[in-house]
Amino acid sequence: MNNELSGLGLAMRAGKMVTGDELVLRAIRSREAKLVVLAGDASSNTQKKFRDKCGSYGIPLLVGYDREQLGASIGKPERLVLALTDQGFADMIRRKLGTTSEVEYIE
């Protein structure tokens, strides 16, 4: 596992993350999500959906890695989208992942 992604596993173990389309959308709508991480190999429709939703609610979105890497980082099968629900973890992940070449997009 990439060292940059180790913070995602820590957030998962701390209970400060939700995964899956519907749970992440619910966290965005309730403004519980502090950072959304989307797999770079997500379909263009899925990317557009989460870019639009995060943009509407003012939640930072990070697109990068692939679904296998995201899933492995949190000890689960493939994951397409994750939402961090703690500001401290979100800041740490943005600092760690924002400087790597694996990240395609961050806003």
PDB file of N, CA and C in Angstrom:
ATOM      1  N   MET A   1       0.843  -1.189   0.000  1.00  0.00           N
ATOM      2  CA  MET A   1       0.000   0.000   0.000  1.00  0.00           C
ATOM      3  C   MET A   1       0.882   1.244   0.000  1.00  0.00           C
ATOM      4  N   ASN A   2       0.443   2.256  -0.725  1.00  0.00           N
ATOM      5  CA  ASN A   2       1.174   3.513  -0.766  1.00  0.00           C
ATOM      6  C   ASN A   2       1.178   4.172   0.602  1.00  0.00           C
ATOM      7  N   ASN A   3       2.308   4.792   0.927  1.00  0.00           N
ATOM      8  CA  ASN A   3       2.415   5.507   2.199  1.00  0.00           C
ATOM      9  C   ASN A   3       1.416   6.666   2.246  1.00  0.00           C
ATOM     10  N   GLU A   4       1.151   7.282   1.105  1.00  0.00           N
ATOM     11  CA  GLU A   4       0.213   8.412   1.076  1.00  0.00           C
ATOM     12  C   GLU A   4      -1.194   7.975   1.469  1.00  0.00           C
ATOM     13  N   LEU A   5      -1.544   6.743   1.136  1.00  0.00           N
ATOM     14  CA  LEU A   5      -2.893   6.250   1.396  1.00  0.00           C
ATOM     15  C   LEU A   5      -3.075   5.698   2.801  1.00  0.00           C
ATOM     16  N   SER A   6      -2.011   5.583   3.568  1.00  0.00           N
ATOM     17  CA  SER A   6      -2.121   4.994   4.903  1.00  0.00           C
ATOM     18  C   SER A   6      -3.044   5.808   5.807  1.00  0.00           C
ATOM     19  N   GLY A   7      -3.140   7.102   5.595  1.00  0.00           N
ATOM     20  CA  GLY A   7      -4.036   7.945   6.389  1.00  0.00           C
ATOM     21  C   GLY A   7      -5.501   7.588   6.185  1.00  0.00           C
ATOM     22  N   LEU A   8      -5.835   7.063   5.003  1.00  0.00           N
ATOM     23  CA  LEU A   8      -7.216   6.643   4.758  1.00  0.00           C
ATOM     24  C   LEU A   8      -7.579   5.456   5.647  1.00  0.00           C
ATOM     25  N   GLY A   9      -6.648   4.511   5.779  1.00  0.00           N
ATOM     26  CA  GLY A   9      -6.892   3.364   6.642  1.00  0.00           C
ATOM     27  C   GLY A   9      -7.048   3.784   8.095  1.00  0.00           C
ATOM     28  N   LEU A  10      -6.246   4.749   8.504  1.00  0.00           N
ATOM     29  CA  LEU A  10      -6.332   5.262   9.871  1.00  0.00           C
ATOM     30  C   LEU A  10      -7.695   5.906  10.120  1.00  0.00           C
ATOM     31  N   ALA A  11      -8.157   6.696   9.158  1.00  0.00           N
ATOM     32  CA  ALA A  11      -9.472   7.341   9.283  1.00  0.00           C
ATOM     33  C   ALA A  11     -10.588   6.298   9.323  1.00  0.00           C
ATOM     34  N   MET A  12     -10.445   5.243   8.529  1.00  0.00           N
ATOM     35  CA  MET A  12     -11.455   4.180   8.521  1.00  0.00           C
ATOM     36  C   MET A  12     -11.513   3.489   9.879  1.00  0.00           C
ATOM     37  N   ARG A  13     -10.348   3.162  10.431  1.00  0.00           N
ATOM     38  CA  ARG A  13     -10.309   2.492  11.731  1.00  0.00           C
ATOM     39  C   ARG A  13     -10.843   3.394  12.850  1.00  0.00           C
ATOM     40  N   ALA A  14     -10.684   4.699  12.680  1.00  0.00           N
ATOM     41  CA  ALA A  14     -11.174   5.651  13.684  1.00  0.00           C
ATOM     42  C   ALA A  14     -12.673   5.924  13.535  1.00  0.00           C
ATOM     43  N   GLY A  15     -13.287   5.384  12.475  1.00  0.00           N
ATOM     44  CA  GLY A  15     -14.715   5.607  12.265  1.00  0.00           C
ATOM     45  C   GLY A  15     -15.034   6.982  11.716  1.00  0.00           C
ATOM     46  N   LYS A  16     -14.083   7.593  11.047  1.00  0.00           N
ATOM     47  CA  LYS A  16     -14.262   8.954  10.520  1.00  0.00           C
ATOM     48  C   LYS A  16     -14.400   8.962   9.004  1.00  0.00           C
ATOM     49  N   MET A  17     -14.940   7.865   8.437  1.00  0.00           N
ATOM     50  CA  MET A  17     -15.076   7.746   6.996  1.00  0.00           C
ATOM     51  C   MET A  17     -16.349   6.989   6.655  1.00  0.00           C
ATOM     52  N   VAL A  18     -16.972   7.391   5.558  1.00  0.00           N
ATOM     53  CA  VAL A  18     -18.072   6.612   4.985  1.00  0.00           C
ATOM     54  C   VAL A  18     -17.693   6.257   3.557  1.00  0.00           C
ATOM     55  N   THR A  19     -18.169   5.107   3.090  1.00  0.00           N
ATOM     56  CA  THR A  19     -17.856   4.666   1.735  1.00  0.00           C
ATOM     57  C   THR A  19     -19.133   4.249   1.030  1.00  0.00           C
ATOM     58  N   GLY A  20     -19.084   4.276  -0.270  1.00  0.00           N
ATOM     59  CA  GLY A  20     -20.238   3.881  -1.068  1.00  0.00           C
ATOM     60  C   GLY A  20     -21.010   5.088  -1.562  1.00  0.00           C
ATOM     61  N   ASP A  21     -21.550   4.940  -2.755  1.00  0.00           N
ATOM     62  CA  ASP A  21     -22.260   6.023  -3.444  1.00  0.00           C
ATOM     63  C   ASP A  21     -23.295   6.723  -2.572  1.00  0.00           C
ATOM     64  N   GLU A  22     -24.264   5.980  -2.099  1.00  0.00           N
ATOM     65  CA  GLU A  22     -25.382   6.583  -1.375  1.00  0.00           C
ATOM     66  C   GLU A  22     -24.966   7.181  -0.038  1.00  0.00           C
ATOM     67  N   LEU A  23     -24.107   6.488   0.697  1.00  0.00           N
ATOM     68  CA  LEU A  23     -23.669   7.023   1.992  1.00  0.00           C
ATOM     69  C   LEU A  23     -22.853   8.297   1.822  1.00  0.00           C
ATOM     70  N   VAL A  24     -22.022   8.328   0.787  1.00  0.00           N
ATOM     71  CA  VAL A  24     -21.221   9.531   0.545  1.00  0.00           C
ATOM     72  C   VAL A  24     -22.123  10.680   0.104  1.00  0.00           C
ATOM     73  N   LEU A  25     -23.082  10.414  -0.767  1.00  0.00           N
ATOM     74  CA  LEU A  25     -24.012  11.469  -1.186  1.00  0.00           C
ATOM     75  C   LEU A  25     -24.792  12.007   0.010  1.00  0.00           C
ATOM     76  N   ARG A  26     -25.207  11.126   0.895  1.00  0.00           N
ATOM     77  CA  ARG A  26     -25.923  11.559   2.105  1.00  0.00           C
ATOM     78  C   ARG A  26     -25.019  12.436   2.980  1.00  0.00           C
ATOM     79  N   ALA A  27     -23.738  12.033   3.108  1.00  0.00           N
ATOM     80  CA  ALA A  27     -22.799  12.827   3.918  1.00  0.00           C
ATOM     81  C   ALA A  27     -22.543  14.191   3.287  1.00  0.00           C
ATOM     82  N   ILE A  28     -22.516  14.252   1.963  1.00  0.00           N
ATOM     83  CA  ILE A  28     -22.329  15.536   1.278  1.00  0.00           C
ATOM     84  C   ILE A  28     -23.542  16.433   1.528  1.00  0.00           C
ATOM     85  N   ARG A  29     -24.733  15.885   1.333  1.00  0.00           N
ATOM     86  CA  ARG A  29     -25.959  16.680   1.510  1.00  0.00           C
ATOM     87  C   ARG A  29     -26.105  17.206   2.934  1.00  0.00           C
ATOM     88  N   SER A  30     -25.682  16.402   3.905  1.00  0.00           N
ATOM     89  CA  SER A  30     -25.803  16.830   5.300  1.00  0.00           C
ATOM     90  C   SER A  30     -24.602  17.664   5.746  1.00  0.00           C
ATOM     91  N   ARG A  31     -23.670  17.874   4.831  1.00  0.00           N
ATOM     92  CA  ARG A  31     -22.427  18.614   5.083  1.00  0.00           C
ATOM     93  C   ARG A  31     -21.569  17.957   6.157  1.00  0.00           C
ATOM     94  N   GLU A  32     -21.782  16.671   6.365  1.00  0.00           N
ATOM     95  CA  GLU A  32     -20.961  15.895   7.285  1.00  0.00           C
ATOM     96  C   GLU A  32     -19.605  15.589   6.644  1.00  0.00           C
ATOM     97  N   ALA A  33     -19.579  15.461   5.322  1.00  0.00           N
ATOM     98  CA  ALA A  33     -18.337  15.163   4.602  1.00  0.00           C
ATOM     99  C   ALA A  33     -17.427  16.382   4.608  1.00  0.00           C
ATOM    100  N   LYS A  34     -16.159  16.175   4.925  1.00  0.00           N
ATOM    101  CA  LYS A  34     -15.171  17.254   4.922  1.00  0.00           C
ATOM    102  C   LYS A  34     -14.252  17.159   3.709  1.00  0.00           C
ATOM    103  N   LEU A  35     -14.127  15.960   3.133  1.00  0.00           N
ATOM    104  CA  LEU A  35     -13.329  15.718   1.935  1.00  0.00           C
ATOM    105  C   LEU A  35     -13.860  14.456   1.279  1.00  0.00           C
ATOM    106  N   VAL A  36     -14.062  14.511  -0.031  1.00  0.00           N
ATOM    107  CA  VAL A  36     -14.494  13.345  -0.790  1.00  0.00           C
ATOM    108  C   VAL A  36     -13.327  12.900  -1.660  1.00  0.00           C
ATOM    109  N   VAL A  37     -13.036  11.600  -1.626  1.00  0.00           N
ATOM    110  CA  VAL A  37     -11.974  11.010  -2.445  1.00  0.00           C
ATOM    111  C   VAL A  37     -12.648  10.093  -3.448  1.00  0.00           C
ATOM    112  N   LEU A  38     -12.424  10.359  -4.730  1.00  0.00           N
ATOM    113  CA  LEU A  38     -13.046   9.612  -5.817  1.00  0.00           C
ATOM    114  C   LEU A  38     -11.967   8.917  -6.628  1.00  0.00           C
ATOM    115  N   ALA A  39     -12.186   7.653  -6.964  1.00  0.00           N
ATOM    116  CA  ALA A  39     -11.220   6.894  -7.760  1.00  0.00           C
ATOM    117  C   ALA A  39     -11.092   7.508  -9.150  1.00  0.00           C
ATOM    118  N   GLY A  40      -9.870   7.583  -9.631  1.00  0.00           N
ATOM    119  CA  GLY A  40      -9.618   8.144 -10.955  1.00  0.00           C
ATOM    120  C   GLY A  40     -10.182   7.305 -12.078  1.00  0.00           C
ATOM    121  N   ASP A  41     -10.454   6.019 -11.821  1.00  0.00           N
ATOM    122  CA  ASP A  41     -11.007   5.162 -12.861  1.00  0.00           C
ATOM    123  C   ASP A  41     -12.531   5.072 -12.791  1.00  0.00           C
ATOM    124  N   ALA A  42     -13.158   5.977 -12.063  1.00  0.00           N
ATOM    125  CA  ALA A  42     -14.626   6.041 -12.028  1.00  0.00           C
ATOM    126  C   ALA A  42     -15.120   6.507 -13.396  1.00  0.00           C
ATOM    127  N   SER A  43     -16.335   6.122 -13.735  1.00  0.00           N
ATOM    128  CA  SER A  43     -16.898   6.527 -15.026  1.00  0.00           C
ATOM    129  C   SER A  43     -17.040   8.046 -15.088  1.00  0.00           C
ATOM    130  N   SER A  44     -17.123   8.561 -16.285  1.00  0.00           N
ATOM    131  CA  SER A  44     -17.248  10.017 -16.445  1.00  0.00           C
ATOM    132  C   SER A  44     -18.552  10.520 -15.829  1.00  0.00           C
ATOM    133  N   ASN A  45     -19.621   9.718 -15.895  1.00  0.00           N
ATOM    134  CA  ASN A  45     -20.885  10.120 -15.266  1.00  0.00           C
ATOM    135  C   ASN A  45     -20.743  10.206 -13.756  1.00  0.00           C
ATOM    136  N   THR A  46     -20.064   9.227 -13.159  1.00  0.00           N
ATOM    137  CA  THR A  46     -19.861   9.235 -11.708  1.00  0.00           C
ATOM    138  C   THR A  46     -18.989  10.415 -11.309  1.00  0.00           C
ATOM    139  N   GLN A  47     -17.924  10.673 -12.077  1.00  0.00           N
ATOM    140  CA  GLN A  47     -17.062  11.813 -11.770  1.00  0.00           C
ATOM    141  C   GLN A  47     -17.850  13.111 -11.845  1.00  0.00           C
ATOM    142  N   LYS A  48     -18.675  13.253 -12.870  1.00  0.00           N
ATOM    143  CA  LYS A  48     -19.471  14.472 -13.009  1.00  0.00           C
ATOM    144  C   LYS A  48     -20.449  14.614 -11.849  1.00  0.00           C
ATOM    145  N   LYS A  49     -21.090  13.519 -11.462  1.00  0.00           N
ATOM    146  CA  LYS A  49     -22.061  13.556 -10.364  1.00  0.00           C
ATOM    147  C   LYS A  49     -21.407  14.066  -9.082  1.00  0.00           C
ATOM    148  N   PHE A  50     -20.238  13.520  -8.751  1.00  0.00           N
ATOM    149  CA  PHE A  50     -19.598  13.919  -7.501  1.00  0.00           C
ATOM    150  C   PHE A  50     -18.950  15.302  -7.607  1.00  0.00           C
ATOM    151  N   ARG A  51     -18.426  15.664  -8.781  1.00  0.00           N
ATOM    152  CA  ARG A  51     -17.889  17.026  -8.946  1.00  0.00           C
ATOM    153  C   ARG A  51     -18.994  18.054  -8.778  1.00  0.00           C
ATOM    154  N   ASP A  52     -20.140  17.796  -9.403  1.00  0.00           N
ATOM    155  CA  ASP A  52     -21.265  18.727  -9.301  1.00  0.00           C
ATOM    156  C   ASP A  52     -21.794  18.816  -7.872  1.00  0.00           C
ATOM    157  N   LYS A  53     -21.965  17.651  -7.236  1.00  0.00           N
ATOM    158  CA  LYS A  53     -22.519  17.630  -5.877  1.00  0.00           C
ATOM    159  C   LYS A  53     -21.566  18.297  -4.892  1.00  0.00           C
ATOM    160  N   CYS A  54     -20.272  17.975  -4.981  1.00  0.00           N
ATOM    161  CA  CYS A  54     -19.294  18.601  -4.080  1.00  0.00           C
ATOM    162  C   CYS A  54     -19.195  20.098  -4.344  1.00  0.00           C
ATOM    163  N   GLY A  55     -19.239  20.492  -5.612  1.00  0.00           N
ATOM    164  CA  GLY A  55     -19.200  21.909  -5.951  1.00  0.00           C
ATOM    165  C   GLY A  55     -20.392  22.660  -5.398  1.00  0.00           C
ATOM    166  N   SER A  56     -21.574  22.059  -5.481  1.00  0.00           N
ATOM    167  CA  SER A  56     -22.796  22.692  -4.981  1.00  0.00           C
ATOM    168  C   SER A  56     -22.752  22.913  -3.475  1.00  0.00           C
ATOM    169  N   TYR A  57     -22.173  21.960  -2.764  1.00  0.00           N
ATOM    170  CA  TYR A  57     -22.150  22.029  -1.310  1.00  0.00           C
ATOM    171  C   TYR A  57     -20.837  22.564  -0.748  1.00  0.00           C
ATOM    172  N   GLY A  58     -19.891  22.902  -1.627  1.00  0.00           N
ATOM    173  CA  GLY A  58     -18.628  23.479  -1.180  1.00  0.00           C
ATOM    174  C   GLY A  58     -17.735  22.495  -0.437  1.00  0.00           C
ATOM    175  N   ILE A  59     -17.762  21.239  -0.844  1.00  0.00           N
ATOM    176  CA  ILE A  59     -16.946  20.204  -0.197  1.00  0.00           C
ATOM    177  C   ILE A  59     -15.781  19.857  -1.117  1.00  0.00           C
ATOM    178  N   PRO A  60     -14.555  19.857  -0.594  1.00  0.00           N
ATOM    179  CA  PRO A  60     -13.393  19.544  -1.434  1.00  0.00           C
ATOM    180  C   PRO A  60     -13.471  18.124  -1.994  1.00  0.00           C
ATOM    181  N   LEU A  61     -13.042  17.989  -3.249  1.00  0.00           N
ATOM    182  CA  LEU A  61     -13.049  16.707  -3.941  1.00  0.00           C
ATOM    183  C   LEU A  61     -11.644  16.410  -4.426  1.00  0.00           C
ATOM    184  N   LEU A  62     -11.192  15.189  -4.199  1.00  0.00           N
ATOM    185  CA  LEU A  62      -9.885  14.745  -4.647  1.00  0.00           C
ATOM    186  C   LEU A  62     -10.098  13.537  -5.545  1.00  0.00           C
ATOM    187  N   VAL A  63      -9.606  13.584  -6.776  1.00  0.00           N
ATOM    188  CA  VAL A  63      -9.748  12.473  -7.717  1.00  0.00           C
ATOM    189  C   VAL A  63      -8.372  11.903  -7.978  1.00  0.00           C
ATOM    190  N   GLY A  64      -8.211  10.610  -7.735  1.00  0.00           N
ATOM    191  CA  GLY A  64      -6.931   9.979  -7.986  1.00  0.00           C
ATOM    192  C   GLY A  64      -6.913   8.528  -7.556  1.00  0.00           C
ATOM    193  N   TYR A  65      -5.822   7.850  -7.864  1.00  0.00           N
ATOM    194  CA  TYR A  65      -5.641   6.429  -7.604  1.00  0.00           C
ATOM    195  C   TYR A  65      -6.711   5.636  -8.344  1.00  0.00           C
ATOM    196  N   ASP A  66      -6.815   4.372  -8.080  1.00  0.00           N
ATOM    197  CA  ASP A  66      -7.881   3.584  -8.697  1.00  0.00           C
ATOM    198  C   ASP A  66      -8.668   2.871  -7.604  1.00  0.00           C
ATOM    199  N   ARG A  67      -9.749   2.247  -8.009  1.00  0.00           N
ATOM    200  CA  ARG A  67     -10.655   1.649  -7.019  1.00  0.00           C
ATOM    201  C   ARG A  67      -9.999   0.549  -6.195  1.00  0.00           C
ATOM    202  N   GLU A  68      -9.059  -0.195  -6.798  1.00  0.00           N
ATOM    203  CA  GLU A  68      -8.364  -1.245  -6.045  1.00  0.00           C
ATOM    204  C   GLU A  68      -7.466  -0.637  -4.969  1.00  0.00           C
ATOM    205  N   GLN A  69      -6.750   0.424  -5.322  1.00  0.00           N
ATOM    206  CA  GLN A  69      -5.861   1.080  -4.354  1.00  0.00           C
ATOM    207  C   GLN A  69      -6.653   1.693  -3.206  1.00  0.00           C
ATOM    208  N   LEU A  70      -7.767   2.333  -3.512  1.00  0.00           N
ATOM    209  CA  LEU A  70      -8.584   2.938  -2.452  1.00  0.00           C
ATOM    210  C   LEU A  70      -9.149   1.865  -1.536  1.00  0.00           C
ATOM    211  N   GLY A  71      -9.647   0.779  -2.102  1.00  0.00           N
ATOM    212  CA  GLY A  71     -10.178  -0.301  -1.287  1.00  0.00           C
ATOM    213  C   GLY A  71      -9.113  -0.931  -0.409  1.00  0.00           C
ATOM    214  N   ALA A  72      -7.948  -1.199  -0.988  1.00  0.00           N
ATOM    215  CA  ALA A  72      -6.859  -1.815  -0.228  1.00  0.00           C
ATOM    216  C   ALA A  72      -6.395  -0.914   0.907  1.00  0.00           C
ATOM    217  N   SER A  73      -6.436   0.382   0.698  1.00  0.00           N
ATOM    218  CA  SER A  73      -5.957   1.314   1.720  1.00  0.00           C
ATOM    219  C   SER A  73      -6.828   1.304   2.976  1.00  0.00           C
ATOM    220  N   ILE A  74      -8.095   0.910   2.827  1.00  0.00           N
ATOM    221  CA  ILE A  74      -8.986   0.880   3.988  1.00  0.00           C
ATOM    222  C   ILE A  74      -9.348  -0.548   4.396  1.00  0.00           C
ATOM    223  N   GLY A  75      -8.702  -1.535   3.761  1.00  0.00           N
ATOM    224  CA  GLY A  75      -8.934  -2.925   4.129  1.00  0.00           C
ATOM    225  C   GLY A  75     -10.256  -3.481   3.652  1.00  0.00           C
ATOM    226  N   LYS A  76     -10.752  -2.972   2.544  1.00  0.00           N
ATOM    227  CA  LYS A  76     -12.026  -3.413   1.981  1.00  0.00           C
ATOM    228  C   LYS A  76     -11.802  -3.783   0.509  1.00  0.00           C
ATOM    229  N   PRO A  77     -12.821  -4.439  -0.107  1.00  0.00           N
ATOM    230  CA  PRO A  77     -12.718  -4.658  -1.555  1.00  0.00           C
ATOM    231  C   PRO A  77     -12.748  -3.310  -2.286  1.00  0.00           C
ATOM    232  N   GLU A  78     -12.735  -3.339  -3.575  1.00  0.00           N
ATOM    233  CA  GLU A  78     -12.697  -2.116  -4.387  1.00  0.00           C
ATOM    234  C   GLU A  78     -13.661  -1.058  -3.861  1.00  0.00           C
ATOM    235  N   ARG A  79     -13.187   0.181  -3.766  1.00  0.00           N
ATOM    236  CA  ARG A  79     -14.021   1.309  -3.350  1.00  0.00           C
ATOM    237  C   ARG A  79     -13.880   2.412  -4.382  1.00  0.00           C
ATOM    238  N   LEU A  80     -15.008   2.952  -4.810  1.00  0.00           N
ATOM    239  CA  LEU A  80     -15.021   3.991  -5.826  1.00  0.00           C
ATOM    240  C   LEU A  80     -14.986   5.382  -5.213  1.00  0.00           C
ATOM    241  N   VAL A  81     -15.648   5.545  -4.073  1.00  0.00           N
ATOM    242  CA  VAL A  81     -15.742   6.870  -3.467  1.00  0.00           C
ATOM    243  C   VAL A  81     -15.734   6.747  -1.940  1.00  0.00           C
ATOM    244  N   LEU A  82     -15.016   7.668  -1.309  1.00  0.00           N
ATOM    245  CA  LEU A  82     -14.894   7.725   0.141  1.00  0.00           C
ATOM    246  C   LEU A  82     -15.158   9.156   0.587  1.00  0.00           C
ATOM    247  N   ALA A  83     -15.699   9.310   1.774  1.00  0.00           N
ATOM    248  CA  ALA A  83     -15.865  10.650   2.342  1.00  0.00           C
ATOM    249  C   ALA A  83     -15.308  10.659   3.751  1.00  0.00           C
ATOM    250  N   LEU A  84     -14.413  11.584   4.029  1.00  0.00           N
ATOM    251  CA  LEU A  84     -13.872  11.762   5.370  1.00  0.00           C
ATOM    252  C   LEU A  84     -14.808  12.701   6.118  1.00  0.00           C
ATOM    253  N   THR A  85     -15.144  12.329   7.352  1.00  0.00           N
ATOM    254  CA  THR A  85     -16.112  13.103   8.120  1.00  0.00           C
ATOM    255  C   THR A  85     -15.472  13.875   9.265  1.00  0.00           C
ATOM    256  N   ASP A  86     -14.162  13.875   9.327  1.00  0.00           N
ATOM    257  CA  ASP A  86     -13.433  14.587  10.369  1.00  0.00           C
ATOM    258  C   ASP A  86     -12.491  15.583   9.704  1.00  0.00           C
ATOM    259  N   GLN A  87     -12.530  16.849  10.126  1.00  0.00           N
ATOM    260  CA  GLN A  87     -11.720  17.886   9.491  1.00  0.00           C
ATOM    261  C   GLN A  87     -10.229  17.621   9.642  1.00  0.00           C
ATOM    262  N   GLY A  88      -9.797  17.113  10.788  1.00  0.00           N
ATOM    263  CA  GLY A  88      -8.380  16.816  10.996  1.00  0.00           C
ATOM    264  C   GLY A  88      -7.863  15.773  10.020  1.00  0.00           C
ATOM    265  N   PHE A  89      -8.611  14.686   9.842  1.00  0.00           N
ATOM    266  CA  PHE A  89      -8.220  13.665   8.873  1.00  0.00           C
ATOM    267  C   PHE A  89      -8.271  14.221   7.453  1.00  0.00           C
ATOM    268  N   ALA A  90      -9.292  15.010   7.160  1.00  0.00           N
ATOM    269  CA  ALA A  90      -9.410  15.589   5.814  1.00  0.00           C
ATOM    270  C   ALA A  90      -8.211  16.467   5.496  1.00  0.00           C
ATOM    271  N   ASP A  91      -7.791  17.292   6.443  1.00  0.00           N
ATOM    272  CA  ASP A  91      -6.617  18.147   6.227  1.00  0.00           C
ATOM    273  C   ASP A  91      -5.354  17.316   6.022  1.00  0.00           C
ATOM    274  N   MET A  92      -5.199  16.259   6.825  1.00  0.00           N
ATOM    275  CA  MET A  92      -4.022  15.403   6.707  1.00  0.00           C
ATOM    276  C   MET A  92      -3.986  14.721   5.339  1.00  0.00           C
ATOM    277  N   ILE A  93      -5.113  14.202   4.882  1.00  0.00           N
ATOM    278  CA  ILE A  93      -5.172  13.515   3.595  1.00  0.00           C
ATOM    279  C   ILE A  93      -4.907  14.498   2.458  1.00  0.00           C
ATOM    280  N   ARG A  94      -5.461  15.693   2.537  1.00  0.00           N
ATOM    281  CA  ARG A  94      -5.212  16.692   1.476  1.00  0.00           C
ATOM    282  C   ARG A  94      -3.738  17.040   1.392  1.00  0.00           C
ATOM    283  N   ARG A  95      -3.076  17.167   2.550  1.00  0.00           N
ATOM    284  CA  ARG A  95      -1.642  17.469   2.538  1.00  0.00           C
ATOM    285  C   ARG A  95      -0.847  16.312   1.948  1.00  0.00           C
ATOM    286  N   LYS A  96      -1.177  15.088   2.360  1.00  0.00           N
ATOM    287  CA  LYS A  96      -0.438  13.914   1.896  1.00  0.00           C
ATOM    288  C   LYS A  96      -0.683  13.635   0.417  1.00  0.00           C
ATOM    289  N   LEU A  97      -1.952  13.613   0.021  1.00  0.00           N
ATOM    290  CA  LEU A  97      -2.292  13.210  -1.335  1.00  0.00           C
ATOM    291  C   LEU A  97      -2.206  14.353  -2.338  1.00  0.00           C
ATOM    292  N   GLY A  98      -2.294  15.567  -1.874  1.00  0.00           N
ATOM    293  CA  GLY A  98      -2.271  16.707  -2.775  1.00  0.00           C
ATOM    294  C   GLY A  98      -0.932  16.920  -3.454  1.00  0.00           C
ATOM    295  N   THR A  99       0.131  16.311  -2.945  1.00  0.00           N
ATOM    296  CA  THR A  99       1.458  16.508  -3.509  1.00  0.00           C
ATOM    297  C   THR A  99       1.928  15.329  -4.358  1.00  0.00           C
ATOM    298  N   THR A 100       1.110  14.299  -4.498  1.00  0.00           N
ATOM    299  CA  THR A 100       1.537  13.119  -5.240  1.00  0.00           C
ATOM    300  C   THR A 100       1.074  13.162  -6.688  1.00  0.00           C
ATOM    301  N   SER A 101       1.807  12.498  -7.548  1.00  0.00           N
ATOM    302  CA  SER A 101       1.481  12.505  -8.978  1.00  0.00           C
ATOM    303  C   SER A 101       0.288  11.611  -9.292  1.00  0.00           C
ATOM    304  N   GLU A 102      -0.112  10.753  -8.355  1.00  0.00           N
ATOM    305  CA  GLU A 102      -1.256   9.874  -8.572  1.00  0.00           C
ATOM    306  C   GLU A 102      -2.583  10.631  -8.572  1.00  0.00           C
ATOM    307  N   VAL A 103      -2.582  11.819  -7.997  1.00  0.00           N
ATOM    308  CA  VAL A 103      -3.818  12.605  -7.891  1.00  0.00           C
ATOM    309  C   VAL A 103      -4.002  13.423  -9.159  1.00  0.00           C
ATOM    310  N   GLU A 104      -5.149  13.229  -9.795  1.00  0.00           N
ATOM    311  CA  GLU A 104      -5.428  13.904 -11.062  1.00  0.00           C
ATOM    312  C   GLU A 104      -6.069  15.278 -10.854  1.00  0.00           C
ATOM    313  N   TYR A 105      -6.818  15.404  -9.783  1.00  0.00           N
ATOM    314  CA  TYR A 105      -7.675  16.583  -9.643  1.00  0.00           C
ATOM    315  C   TYR A 105      -7.971  16.810  -8.173  1.00  0.00           C
ATOM    316  N   ILE A 106      -7.859  18.037  -7.755  1.00  0.00           N
ATOM    317  CA  ILE A 106      -8.257  18.374  -6.385  1.00  0.00           C
ATOM    318  C   ILE A 106      -8.806  19.790  -6.392  1.00  0.00           C
ATOM    319  N   GLU A 107      -9.918  19.972  -5.725  1.00  0.00           N
ATOM    320  CA  GLU A 107     -10.493  21.331  -5.608  1.00  0.00           C
ATOM    321  C   GLU A 107     -11.078  21.518  -4.246  1.00  0.00           C
TER     322      GLU A 107
END
